[in-house]
Each structure stands twice: as structure tokens, then as C-alpha cells.
């Protein structure tokens, strides 16, 4: 069940005060969205190197590590930031896959 923007904003506020649990709940509320994006954008051949759920998990780990650098406070800002982190991880997987594939062709 999706959470209201107000609930997510409360979690972000609590996370800024040091609540790792609140940060986890805020991030978790975007899991389905991030999985959908990862599944849509991940090249099927690159999935061998990492599935959509792995990418989402990496995105959540990056969000935990870099939350202090997140300047937003709204549901929409958190969503946009997480999408940006996910797309960064997606591009890394694609680059790794292409590099590995090129080496294998020689």
C-alpha cells in the first residue's frame, strides 16, 4: 500500500533527525516505483549482471550512505532523488555489461 506524501515527508523529517528506521520506511515506500523503472530501463541482456531488485537495493544503500546530501523535504523531491540514484546505478551496470561483452568478443 502506498503511503501519503505527508507520511513520507514526516519520515524524511524524522530521518534528518537521525531516525534510520524512518529513512528506511520512506525509501521502502518507493520500492515498487523503482522496480518498475529498473525493469523498464534495464537491457534484458544486461540483467545477467544484475537484476532490477539488485539495482533497487543498491539504490537504497546509496541513499542511506548519502542521505546527508539530500536537500529536499517533499515526497516529490525524494522520488526524484531516488530515480536519479537508480539511473546512475543503471548506467553503471550497462557500462560494465558492455565492457565485459566487448572483452568476450576478442
PDB file of N, CA and C in Angstrom:
ATOM      1  N   UNK A   1       0.833  -1.202   0.000  1.00  0.00           N
ATOM      2  CA  UNK A   1       0.000   0.000   0.000  1.00  0.00           C
ATOM      3  C   UNK A   1       0.869   1.254   0.000  1.00  0.00           C
ATOM      4  N   UNK A   2       0.519   2.172  -0.877  1.00  0.00           N
ATOM      5  CA  UNK A   2       1.324   3.386  -0.969  1.00  0.00           C
ATOM      6  C   UNK A   2       1.014   4.312   0.210  1.00  0.00           C
ATOM      7  N   UNK A   3       2.020   5.042   0.595  1.00  0.00           N
ATOM      8  CA  UNK A   3       1.881   5.982   1.705  1.00  0.00           C
ATOM      9  C   UNK A   3       1.600   7.370   1.159  1.00  0.00           C
ATOM     10  N   UNK A   4       0.973   8.184   1.979  1.00  0.00           N
ATOM     11  CA  UNK A   4       0.650   9.543   1.554  1.00  0.00           C
ATOM     12  C   UNK A   4       1.922  10.388   1.505  1.00  0.00           C
ATOM     13  N   UNK A   5       1.924  11.405   0.647  1.00  0.00           N
ATOM     14  CA  UNK A   5       3.084  12.307   0.612  1.00  0.00           C
ATOM     15  C   UNK A   5       3.386  12.898   1.987  1.00  0.00           C
ATOM     16  N   UNK A   6       2.346  13.188   2.749  1.00  0.00           N
ATOM     17  CA  UNK A   6       2.548  13.766   4.095  1.00  0.00           C
ATOM     18  C   UNK A   6       3.288  12.790   5.004  1.00  0.00           C
ATOM     19  N   UNK A   7       2.944  11.491   4.921  1.00  0.00           N
ATOM     20  CA  UNK A   7       3.617  10.482   5.743  1.00  0.00           C
ATOM     21  C   UNK A   7       5.093  10.383   5.348  1.00  0.00           C
ATOM     22  N   UNK A   8       5.345  10.371   4.049  1.00  0.00           N
ATOM     23  CA  UNK A   8       6.725  10.282   3.565  1.00  0.00           C
ATOM     24  C   UNK A   8       7.520  11.503   4.020  1.00  0.00           C
ATOM     25  N   UNK A   9       6.914  12.671   3.943  1.00  0.00           N
ATOM     26  CA  UNK A   9       7.592  13.896   4.390  1.00  0.00           C
ATOM     27  C   UNK A   9       7.891  13.862   5.877  1.00  0.00           C
ATOM     28  N   UNK A  10       7.003  13.266   6.678  1.00  0.00           N
ATOM     29  CA  UNK A  10       7.266  13.105   8.114  1.00  0.00           C
ATOM     30  C   UNK A  10       8.469  12.186   8.321  1.00  0.00           C
ATOM     31  N   UNK A  11       8.508  11.095   7.554  1.00  0.00           N
ATOM     32  CA  UNK A  11       9.642  10.171   7.673  1.00  0.00           C
ATOM     33  C   UNK A  11      10.951  10.853   7.296  1.00  0.00           C
ATOM     34  N   UNK A  12      10.914  11.674   6.244  1.00  0.00           N
ATOM     35  CA  UNK A  12      12.129  12.392   5.834  1.00  0.00           C
ATOM     36  C   UNK A  12      12.581  13.319   6.953  1.00  0.00           C
ATOM     37  N   UNK A  13      11.642  14.008   7.544  1.00  0.00           N
ATOM     38  CA  UNK A  13      11.968  14.915   8.662  1.00  0.00           C
ATOM     39  C   UNK A  13      12.574  14.134   9.828  1.00  0.00           C
ATOM     40  N   UNK A  14      11.969  13.001  10.162  1.00  0.00           N
ATOM     41  CA  UNK A  14      12.484  12.166  11.250  1.00  0.00           C
ATOM     42  C   UNK A  14      13.871  11.606  10.893  1.00  0.00           C
ATOM     43  N   UNK A  15      14.062  11.253   9.613  1.00  0.00           N
ATOM     44  CA  UNK A  15      15.358  10.737   9.164  1.00  0.00           C
ATOM     45  C   UNK A  15      16.435  11.815   9.310  1.00  0.00           C
ATOM     46  N   UNK A  16      16.067  13.055   9.030  1.00  0.00           N
ATOM     47  CA  UNK A  16      17.027  14.167   9.202  1.00  0.00           C
ATOM     48  C   UNK A  16      17.438  14.312  10.664  1.00  0.00           C
ATOM     49  N   UNK A  17      16.555  13.880  11.559  1.00  0.00           N
ATOM     50  CA  UNK A  17      16.866  13.938  12.989  1.00  0.00           C
ATOM     51  C   UNK A  17      17.596  12.680  13.453  1.00  0.00           C
ATOM     52  N   UNK A  18      17.928  11.804  12.512  1.00  0.00           N
ATOM     53  CA  UNK A  18      18.727  10.636  12.865  1.00  0.00           C
ATOM     54  C   UNK A  18      18.007   9.308  12.875  1.00  0.00           C
ATOM     55  N   UNK A  19      16.729   9.267  12.536  1.00  0.00           N
ATOM     56  CA  UNK A  19      15.989   8.007  12.562  1.00  0.00           C
ATOM     57  C   UNK A  19      16.248   7.195  11.293  1.00  0.00           C
ATOM     58  N   UNK A  20      17.082   6.158  11.421  1.00  0.00           N
ATOM     59  CA  UNK A  20      17.369   5.269  10.285  1.00  0.00           C
ATOM     60  C   UNK A  20      16.108   4.483   9.906  1.00  0.00           C
ATOM     61  N   UNK A  21      15.301   4.164  10.912  1.00  0.00           N
ATOM     62  CA  UNK A  21      14.052   3.430  10.649  1.00  0.00           C
ATOM     63  C   UNK A  21      13.119   4.257   9.761  1.00  0.00           C
ATOM     64  N   UNK A  22      12.990   5.536  10.067  1.00  0.00           N
ATOM     65  CA  UNK A  22      12.127   6.403   9.259  1.00  0.00           C
ATOM     66  C   UNK A  22      12.654   6.541   7.838  1.00  0.00           C
ATOM     67  N   UNK A  23      13.969   6.643   7.710  1.00  0.00           N
ATOM     68  CA  UNK A  23      14.553   6.711   6.374  1.00  0.00           C
ATOM     69  C   UNK A  23      14.234   5.425   5.615  1.00  0.00           C
ATOM     70  N   UNK A  24      14.394   4.311   6.273  1.00  0.00           N
ATOM     71  CA  UNK A  24      14.079   3.027   5.642  1.00  0.00           C
ATOM     72  C   UNK A  24      12.638   2.944   5.189  1.00  0.00           C
ATOM     73  N   UNK A  25      11.723   3.425   6.002  1.00  0.00           N
ATOM     74  CA  UNK A  25      10.302   3.380   5.626  1.00  0.00           C
ATOM     75  C   UNK A  25      10.023   4.320   4.454  1.00  0.00           C
ATOM     76  N   UNK A  26      10.652   5.487   4.466  1.00  0.00           N
ATOM     77  CA  UNK A  26      10.463   6.432   3.353  1.00  0.00           C
ATOM     78  C   UNK A  26      10.983   5.820   2.055  1.00  0.00           C
ATOM     79  N   UNK A  27      12.166   5.220   2.105  1.00  0.00           N
ATOM     80  CA  UNK A  27      12.728   4.603   0.912  1.00  0.00           C
ATOM     81  C   UNK A  27      11.866   3.442   0.442  1.00  0.00           C
ATOM     82  N   UNK A  28      11.475   2.618   1.376  1.00  0.00           N
ATOM     83  CA  UNK A  28      10.676   1.432   1.057  1.00  0.00           C
ATOM     84  C   UNK A  28       9.372   1.789   0.342  1.00  0.00           C
ATOM     85  N   UNK A  29       8.838   2.949   0.634  1.00  0.00           N
ATOM     86  CA  UNK A  29       7.575   3.355   0.002  1.00  0.00           C
ATOM     87  C   UNK A  29       7.741   3.579  -1.506  1.00  0.00           C
ATOM     88  N   UNK A  30       8.983   3.662  -1.972  1.00  0.00           N
ATOM     89  CA  UNK A  30       9.248   3.851  -3.404  1.00  0.00           C
ATOM     90  C   UNK A  30       9.758   2.588  -4.094  1.00  0.00           C
ATOM     91  N   UNK A  31       9.807   1.468  -3.376  1.00  0.00           N
ATOM     92  CA  UNK A  31      10.354   0.224  -3.951  1.00  0.00           C
ATOM     93  C   UNK A  31       9.628  -0.174  -5.238  1.00  0.00           C
ATOM     94  N   UNK A  32       8.313  -0.198  -5.236  1.00  0.00           N
ATOM     95  CA  UNK A  32       7.558  -0.635  -6.426  1.00  0.00           C
ATOM     96  C   UNK A  32       7.846   0.272  -7.622  1.00  0.00           C
ATOM     97  N   UNK A  33       7.877   1.567  -7.397  1.00  0.00           N
ATOM     98  CA  UNK A  33       8.173   2.517  -8.477  1.00  0.00           C
ATOM     99  C   UNK A  33       9.563   2.266  -9.037  1.00  0.00           C
ATOM    100  N   UNK A  34      10.557   2.132  -8.164  1.00  0.00           N
ATOM    101  CA  UNK A  34      11.923   1.929  -8.610  1.00  0.00           C
ATOM    102  C   UNK A  34      12.092   0.590  -9.326  1.00  0.00           C
ATOM    103  N   UNK A  35      11.406  -0.442  -8.844  1.00  0.00           N
ATOM    104  CA  UNK A  35      11.451  -1.737  -9.531  1.00  0.00           C
ATOM    105  C   UNK A  35      10.877  -1.633 -10.941  1.00  0.00           C
ATOM    106  N   UNK A  36       9.786  -0.916 -11.071  1.00  0.00           N
ATOM    107  CA  UNK A  36       9.162  -0.738 -12.387  1.00  0.00           C
ATOM    108  C   UNK A  36      10.127  -0.017 -13.325  1.00  0.00           C
ATOM    109  N   UNK A  37      10.734   1.063 -12.847  1.00  0.00           N
ATOM    110  CA  UNK A  37      11.681   1.819 -13.666  1.00  0.00           C
ATOM    111  C   UNK A  37      12.865   0.933 -14.055  1.00  0.00           C
ATOM    112  N   UNK A  38      13.416   0.219 -13.100  1.00  0.00           N
ATOM    113  CA  UNK A  38      14.570  -0.640 -13.380  1.00  0.00           C
ATOM    114  C   UNK A  38      14.219  -1.718 -14.401  1.00  0.00           C
ATOM    115  N   UNK A  39      13.059  -2.334 -14.251  1.00  0.00           N
ATOM    116  CA  UNK A  39      12.639  -3.362 -15.202  1.00  0.00           C
ATOM    117  C   UNK A  39      12.428  -2.798 -16.597  1.00  0.00           C
ATOM    118  N   UNK A  40      11.910  -1.578 -16.676  1.00  0.00           N
ATOM    119  CA  UNK A  40      11.662  -0.955 -17.977  1.00  0.00           C
ATOM    120  C   UNK A  40      12.955  -0.538 -18.656  1.00  0.00           C
ATOM    121  N   UNK A  41      13.932  -0.071 -17.885  1.00  0.00           N
ATOM    122  CA  UNK A  41      15.123   0.534 -18.472  1.00  0.00           C
ATOM    123  C   UNK A  41      16.329  -0.384 -18.556  1.00  0.00           C
ATOM    124  N   UNK A  42      16.299  -1.489 -17.866  1.00  0.00           N
ATOM    125  CA  UNK A  42      17.452  -2.389 -17.875  1.00  0.00           C
ATOM    126  C   UNK A  42      17.413  -3.264 -19.114  1.00  0.00           C
ATOM    127  N   UNK A  43      18.469  -3.189 -19.888  1.00  0.00           N
ATOM    128  CA  UNK A  43      18.605  -4.016 -21.087  1.00  0.00           C
ATOM    129  C   UNK A  43      18.483  -5.483 -20.673  1.00  0.00           C
ATOM    130  N   UNK A  44      17.628  -6.255 -21.350  1.00  0.00           N
ATOM    131  CA  UNK A  44      17.455  -7.661 -20.960  1.00  0.00           C
ATOM    132  C   UNK A  44      18.770  -8.443 -20.933  1.00  0.00           C
ATOM    133  N   UNK A  45      19.684  -8.145 -21.842  1.00  0.00           N
ATOM    134  CA  UNK A  45      20.962  -8.844 -21.849  1.00  0.00           C
ATOM    135  C   UNK A  45      21.837  -8.445 -20.666  1.00  0.00           C
ATOM    136  N   UNK A  46      21.663  -7.215 -20.172  1.00  0.00           N
ATOM    137  CA  UNK A  46      22.455  -6.749 -19.033  1.00  0.00           C
ATOM    138  C   UNK A  46      21.918  -7.297 -17.713  1.00  0.00           C
ATOM    139  N   UNK A  47      20.740  -7.867 -17.737  1.00  0.00           N
ATOM    140  CA  UNK A  47      20.153  -8.394 -16.493  1.00  0.00           C
ATOM    141  C   UNK A  47      20.977  -9.515 -15.895  1.00  0.00           C
ATOM    142  N   UNK A  48      21.789 -10.150 -16.731  1.00  0.00           N
ATOM    143  CA  UNK A  48      22.669 -11.202 -16.240  1.00  0.00           C
ATOM    144  C   UNK A  48      23.609 -10.633 -15.180  1.00  0.00           C
ATOM    145  N   UNK A  49      24.023  -9.378 -15.360  1.00  0.00           N
ATOM    146  CA  UNK A  49      24.960  -8.740 -14.442  1.00  0.00           C
ATOM    147  C   UNK A  49      24.277  -8.206 -13.189  1.00  0.00           C
ATOM    148  N   UNK A  50      22.985  -8.064 -13.212  1.00  0.00           N
ATOM    149  CA  UNK A  50      22.286  -7.555 -12.040  1.00  0.00           C
ATOM    150  C   UNK A  50      20.826  -7.329 -12.353  1.00  0.00           C
ATOM    151  N   UNK A  51      19.969  -7.907 -11.560  1.00  0.00           N
ATOM    152  CA  UNK A  51      18.543  -7.767 -11.784  1.00  0.00           C
ATOM    153  C   UNK A  51      18.010  -6.459 -11.229  1.00  0.00           C
ATOM    154  N   UNK A  52      16.753  -6.188 -11.556  1.00  0.00           N
ATOM    155  CA  UNK A  52      16.108  -4.959 -11.114  1.00  0.00           C
ATOM    156  C   UNK A  52      16.091  -4.848  -9.589  1.00  0.00           C
ATOM    157  N   UNK A  53      15.810  -5.944  -8.909  1.00  0.00           N
ATOM    158  CA  UNK A  53      15.755  -5.867  -7.441  1.00  0.00           C
ATOM    159  C   UNK A  53      17.137  -5.575  -6.856  1.00  0.00           C
ATOM    160  N   UNK A  54      18.194  -6.091  -7.490  1.00  0.00           N
ATOM    161  CA  UNK A  54      19.555  -5.771  -7.037  1.00  0.00           C
ATOM    162  C   UNK A  54      19.840  -4.279  -7.200  1.00  0.00           C
ATOM    163  N   UNK A  55      19.396  -3.726  -8.329  1.00  0.00           N
ATOM    164  CA  UNK A  55      19.607  -2.300  -8.578  1.00  0.00           C
ATOM    165  C   UNK A  55      18.870  -1.442  -7.562  1.00  0.00           C
ATOM    166  N   UNK A  56      17.657  -1.837  -7.230  1.00  0.00           N
ATOM    167  CA  UNK A  56      16.890  -1.078  -6.238  1.00  0.00           C
ATOM    168  C   UNK A  56      17.577  -1.161  -4.882  1.00  0.00           C
ATOM    169  N   UNK A  57      18.073  -2.336  -4.537  1.00  0.00           N
ATOM    170  CA  UNK A  57      18.768  -2.489  -3.258  1.00  0.00           C
ATOM    171  C   UNK A  57      20.026  -1.621  -3.226  1.00  0.00           C
ATOM    172  N   UNK A  58      20.782  -1.603  -4.321  1.00  0.00           N
ATOM    173  CA  UNK A  58      21.968  -0.739  -4.401  1.00  0.00           C
ATOM    174  C   UNK A  58      21.577   0.731  -4.273  1.00  0.00           C
ATOM    175  N   UNK A  59      20.445   1.087  -4.863  1.00  0.00           N
ATOM    176  CA  UNK A  59      19.953   2.466  -4.777  1.00  0.00           C
ATOM    177  C   UNK A  59      19.633   2.818  -3.334  1.00  0.00           C
ATOM    178  N   UNK A  60      18.985   1.909  -2.617  1.00  0.00           N
ATOM    179  CA  UNK A  60      18.661   2.159  -1.214  1.00  0.00           C
ATOM    180  C   UNK A  60      19.931   2.284  -0.371  1.00  0.00           C
ATOM    181  N   UNK A  61      20.917   1.442  -0.638  1.00  0.00           N
ATOM    182  CA  UNK A  61      22.182   1.542   0.109  1.00  0.00           C
ATOM    183  C   UNK A  61      22.856   2.886  -0.152  1.00  0.00           C
ATOM    184  N   UNK A  62      22.861   3.302  -1.418  1.00  0.00           N
ATOM    185  CA  UNK A  62      23.450   4.606  -1.762  1.00  0.00           C
ATOM    186  C   UNK A  62      22.676   5.733  -1.083  1.00  0.00           C
ATOM    187  N   UNK A  63      21.365   5.611  -1.024  1.00  0.00           N
ATOM    188  CA  UNK A  63      20.541   6.641  -0.380  1.00  0.00           C
ATOM    189  C   UNK A  63      20.856   6.731   1.111  1.00  0.00           C
ATOM    190  N   UNK A  64      21.030   5.592   1.758  1.00  0.00           N
ATOM    191  CA  UNK A  64      21.400   5.599   3.183  1.00  0.00           C
ATOM    192  C   UNK A  64      22.757   6.282   3.374  1.00  0.00           C
ATOM    193  N   UNK A  65      23.709   5.939   2.504  1.00  0.00           N
ATOM    194  CA  UNK A  65      25.065   6.498   2.633  1.00  0.00           C
ATOM    195  C   UNK A  65      25.096   7.999   2.380  1.00  0.00           C
ATOM    196  N   UNK A  66      24.280   8.460   1.437  1.00  0.00           N
ATOM    197  CA  UNK A  66      24.389   9.862   1.021  1.00  0.00           C
ATOM    198  C   UNK A  66      23.190  10.713   1.429  1.00  0.00           C
ATOM    199  N   UNK A  67      22.397  10.239   2.373  1.00  0.00           N
ATOM    200  CA  UNK A  67      21.190  10.975   2.758  1.00  0.00           C
ATOM    201  C   UNK A  67      21.499  12.388   3.247  1.00  0.00           C
ATOM    202  N   UNK A  68      22.642  12.572   3.869  1.00  0.00           N
ATOM    203  CA  UNK A  68      23.010  13.914   4.348  1.00  0.00           C
ATOM    204  C   UNK A  68      23.110  14.920   3.204  1.00  0.00           C
ATOM    205  N   UNK A  69      23.337  14.425   1.980  1.00  0.00           N
ATOM    206  CA  UNK A  69      23.463  15.296   0.812  1.00  0.00           C
ATOM    207  C   UNK A  69      22.113  15.562   0.140  1.00  0.00           C
ATOM    208  N   UNK A  70      21.062  14.881   0.598  1.00  0.00           N
ATOM    209  CA  UNK A  70      19.724  15.106   0.050  1.00  0.00           C
ATOM    210  C   UNK A  70      19.185  16.391   0.665  1.00  0.00           C
ATOM    211  N   UNK A  71      18.905  17.383  -0.175  1.00  0.00           N
ATOM    212  CA  UNK A  71      18.468  18.686   0.324  1.00  0.00           C
ATOM    213  C   UNK A  71      16.966  18.884   0.310  1.00  0.00           C
ATOM    214  N   UNK A  72      16.247  17.951  -0.261  1.00  0.00           N
ATOM    215  CA  UNK A  72      14.799  18.106  -0.363  1.00  0.00           C
ATOM    216  C   UNK A  72      14.075  17.724   0.912  1.00  0.00           C
ATOM    217  N   UNK A  73      12.770  17.917   0.886  1.00  0.00           N
ATOM    218  CA  UNK A  73      11.961  17.520   2.029  1.00  0.00           C
ATOM    219  C   UNK A  73      10.625  16.924   1.596  1.00  0.00           C
ATOM    220  N   UNK A  74      10.262  17.101   0.337  1.00  0.00           N
ATOM    221  CA  UNK A  74       8.949  16.636  -0.110  1.00  0.00           C
ATOM    222  C   UNK A  74       9.009  15.230  -0.692  1.00  0.00           C
ATOM    223  N   UNK A  75       7.864  14.635  -0.786  1.00  0.00           N
ATOM    224  CA  UNK A  75       7.678  13.333  -1.413  1.00  0.00           C
ATOM    225  C   UNK A  75       8.236  13.369  -2.834  1.00  0.00           C
ATOM    226  N   UNK A  76       7.898  14.395  -3.591  1.00  0.00           N
ATOM    227  CA  UNK A  76       8.329  14.511  -4.991  1.00  0.00           C
ATOM    228  C   UNK A  76       9.847  14.662  -5.095  1.00  0.00           C
ATOM    229  N   UNK A  77      10.450  15.407  -4.184  1.00  0.00           N
ATOM    230  CA  UNK A  77      11.905  15.597  -4.212  1.00  0.00           C
ATOM    231  C   UNK A  77      12.637  14.292  -3.887  1.00  0.00           C
ATOM    232  N   UNK A  78      12.116  13.556  -2.915  1.00  0.00           N
ATOM    233  CA  UNK A  78      12.726  12.271  -2.569  1.00  0.00           C
ATOM    234  C   UNK A  78      12.583  11.301  -3.739  1.00  0.00           C
ATOM    235  N   UNK A  79      11.415  11.269  -4.352  1.00  0.00           N
ATOM    236  CA  UNK A  79      11.185  10.402  -5.508  1.00  0.00           C
ATOM    237  C   UNK A  79      12.183  10.739  -6.631  1.00  0.00           C
ATOM    238  N   UNK A  80      12.342  12.014  -6.932  1.00  0.00           N
ATOM    239  CA  UNK A  80      13.256  12.441  -7.997  1.00  0.00           C
ATOM    240  C   UNK A  80      14.700  12.069  -7.657  1.00  0.00           C
ATOM    241  N   UNK A  81      15.099  12.250  -6.412  1.00  0.00           N
ATOM    242  CA  UNK A  81      16.460  11.923  -5.982  1.00  0.00           C
ATOM    243  C   UNK A  81      16.719  10.423  -6.109  1.00  0.00           C
ATOM    244  N   UNK A  82      15.756   9.618  -5.677  1.00  0.00           N
ATOM    245  CA  UNK A  82      15.911   8.166  -5.771  1.00  0.00           C
ATOM    246  C   UNK A  82      15.963   7.700  -7.222  1.00  0.00           C
ATOM    247  N   UNK A  83      15.161   8.321  -8.072  1.00  0.00           N
ATOM    248  CA  UNK A  83      15.201   7.980  -9.501  1.00  0.00           C
ATOM    249  C   UNK A  83      16.574   8.309 -10.087  1.00  0.00           C
ATOM    250  N   UNK A  84      17.127   9.430  -9.666  1.00  0.00           N
ATOM    251  CA  UNK A  84      18.454   9.827 -10.140  1.00  0.00           C
ATOM    252  C   UNK A  84      19.509   8.809  -9.680  1.00  0.00           C
ATOM    253  N   UNK A  85      19.450   8.407  -8.426  1.00  0.00           N
ATOM    254  CA  UNK A  85      20.387   7.404  -7.916  1.00  0.00           C
ATOM    255  C   UNK A  85      20.226   6.085  -8.676  1.00  0.00           C
ATOM    256  N   UNK A  86      18.993   5.675  -8.911  1.00  0.00           N
ATOM    257  CA  UNK A  86      18.725   4.438  -9.637  1.00  0.00           C
ATOM    258  C   UNK A  86      19.288   4.519 -11.051  1.00  0.00           C
ATOM    259  N   UNK A  87      19.053   5.628 -11.721  1.00  0.00           N
ATOM    260  CA  UNK A  87      19.542   5.768 -13.099  1.00  0.00           C
ATOM    261  C   UNK A  87      21.072   5.749 -13.141  1.00  0.00           C
ATOM    262  N   UNK A  88      21.696   6.298 -12.118  1.00  0.00           N
ATOM    263  CA  UNK A  88      23.153   6.243 -12.021  1.00  0.00           C
ATOM    264  C   UNK A  88      23.614   4.781 -11.938  1.00  0.00           C
ATOM    265  N   UNK A  89      22.963   4.000 -11.087  1.00  0.00           N
ATOM    266  CA  UNK A  89      23.314   2.582 -10.950  1.00  0.00           C
ATOM    267  C   UNK A  89      23.002   1.812 -12.232  1.00  0.00           C
ATOM    268  N   UNK A  90      21.909   2.148 -12.884  1.00  0.00           N
ATOM    269  CA  UNK A  90      21.567   1.515 -14.158  1.00  0.00           C
ATOM    270  C   UNK A  90      22.669   1.754 -15.192  1.00  0.00           C
ATOM    271  N   UNK A  91      23.123   2.983 -15.282  1.00  0.00           N
ATOM    272  CA  UNK A  91      24.152   3.295 -16.280  1.00  0.00           C
ATOM    273  C   UNK A  91      25.456   2.564 -15.959  1.00  0.00           C
ATOM    274  N   UNK A  92      25.784   2.395 -14.676  1.00  0.00           N
ATOM    275  CA  UNK A  92      26.986   1.654 -14.302  1.00  0.00           C
ATOM    276  C   UNK A  92      26.878   0.191 -14.726  1.00  0.00           C
ATOM    277  N   UNK A  93      25.720  -0.413 -14.518  1.00  0.00           N
ATOM    278  CA  UNK A  93      25.514  -1.813 -14.900  1.00  0.00           C
ATOM    279  C   UNK A  93      25.634  -1.963 -16.409  1.00  0.00           C
ATOM    280  N   UNK A  94      25.027  -1.049 -17.149  1.00  0.00           N
ATOM    281  CA  UNK A  94      25.083  -1.121 -18.611  1.00  0.00           C
ATOM    282  C   UNK A  94      26.520  -0.962 -19.091  1.00  0.00           C
ATOM    283  N   UNK A  95      27.257  -0.003 -18.516  1.00  0.00           N
ATOM    284  CA  UNK A  95      28.666   0.181 -18.905  1.00  0.00           C
ATOM    285  C   UNK A  95      29.488  -1.071 -18.619  1.00  0.00           C
ATOM    286  N   UNK A  96      29.289  -1.633 -17.421  1.00  0.00           N
ATOM    287  CA  UNK A  96      30.016  -2.863 -17.048  1.00  0.00           C
ATOM    288  C   UNK A  96      29.689  -3.994 -18.009  1.00  0.00           C
ATOM    289  N   UNK A  97      28.419  -4.131 -18.342  1.00  0.00           N
ATOM    290  CA  UNK A  97      27.980  -5.192 -19.247  1.00  0.00           C
ATOM    291  C   UNK A  97      28.617  -5.018 -20.620  1.00  0.00           C
ATOM    292  N   UNK A  98      28.593  -3.807 -21.145  1.00  0.00           N
ATOM    293  CA  UNK A  98      29.158  -3.555 -22.476  1.00  0.00           C
ATOM    294  C   UNK A  98      30.661  -3.804 -22.494  1.00  0.00           C
ATOM    295  N   UNK A  99      31.345  -3.383 -21.440  1.00  0.00           N
ATOM    296  CA  UNK A  99      32.793  -3.596 -21.352  1.00  0.00           C
ATOM    297  C   UNK A  99      33.103  -5.087 -21.306  1.00  0.00           C
ATOM    298  N   UNK A 100      32.384  -5.827 -20.486  1.00  0.00           N
ATOM    299  CA  UNK A 100      32.589  -7.266 -20.359  1.00  0.00           C
ATOM    300  C   UNK A 100      32.287  -7.957 -21.681  1.00  0.00           C
ATOM    301  N   UNK A 101      31.249  -7.536 -22.330  1.00  0.00           N
ATOM    302  CA  UNK A 101      30.834  -8.135 -23.590  1.00  0.00           C
ATOM    303  C   UNK A 101      31.880  -7.893 -24.679  1.00  0.00           C
ATOM    304  N   UNK A 102      32.416  -6.673 -24.739  1.00  0.00           N
ATOM    305  CA  UNK A 102      33.444  -6.358 -25.727  1.00  0.00           C
ATOM    306  C   UNK A 102      34.691  -7.222 -25.499  1.00  0.00           C
ATOM    307  N   UNK A 103      35.066  -7.383 -24.247  1.00  0.00           N
ATOM    308  CA  UNK A 103      36.249  -8.213 -23.941  1.00  0.00           C
ATOM    309  C   UNK A 103      36.006  -9.648 -24.371  1.00  0.00           C
ATOM    310  N   UNK A 104      34.780 -10.129 -24.209  1.00  0.00           N
ATOM    311  CA  UNK A 104      34.456 -11.506 -24.560  1.00  0.00           C
ATOM    312  C   UNK A 104      34.440 -11.754 -26.056  1.00  0.00           C
ATOM    313  N   UNK A 105      34.322 -10.727 -26.862  1.00  0.00           N
ATOM    314  CA  UNK A 105      34.249 -10.887 -28.307  1.00  0.00           C
ATOM    315  C   UNK A 105      35.624 -11.017 -28.943  1.00  0.00           C
ATOM    316  N   UNK A 106      36.654 -10.666 -28.222  1.00  0.00           N
ATOM    317  CA  UNK A 106      38.018 -10.717 -28.795  1.00  0.00           C
ATOM    318  C   UNK A 106      38.625 -12.079 -28.693  1.00  0.00           C
TER     319      UNK A 106
END
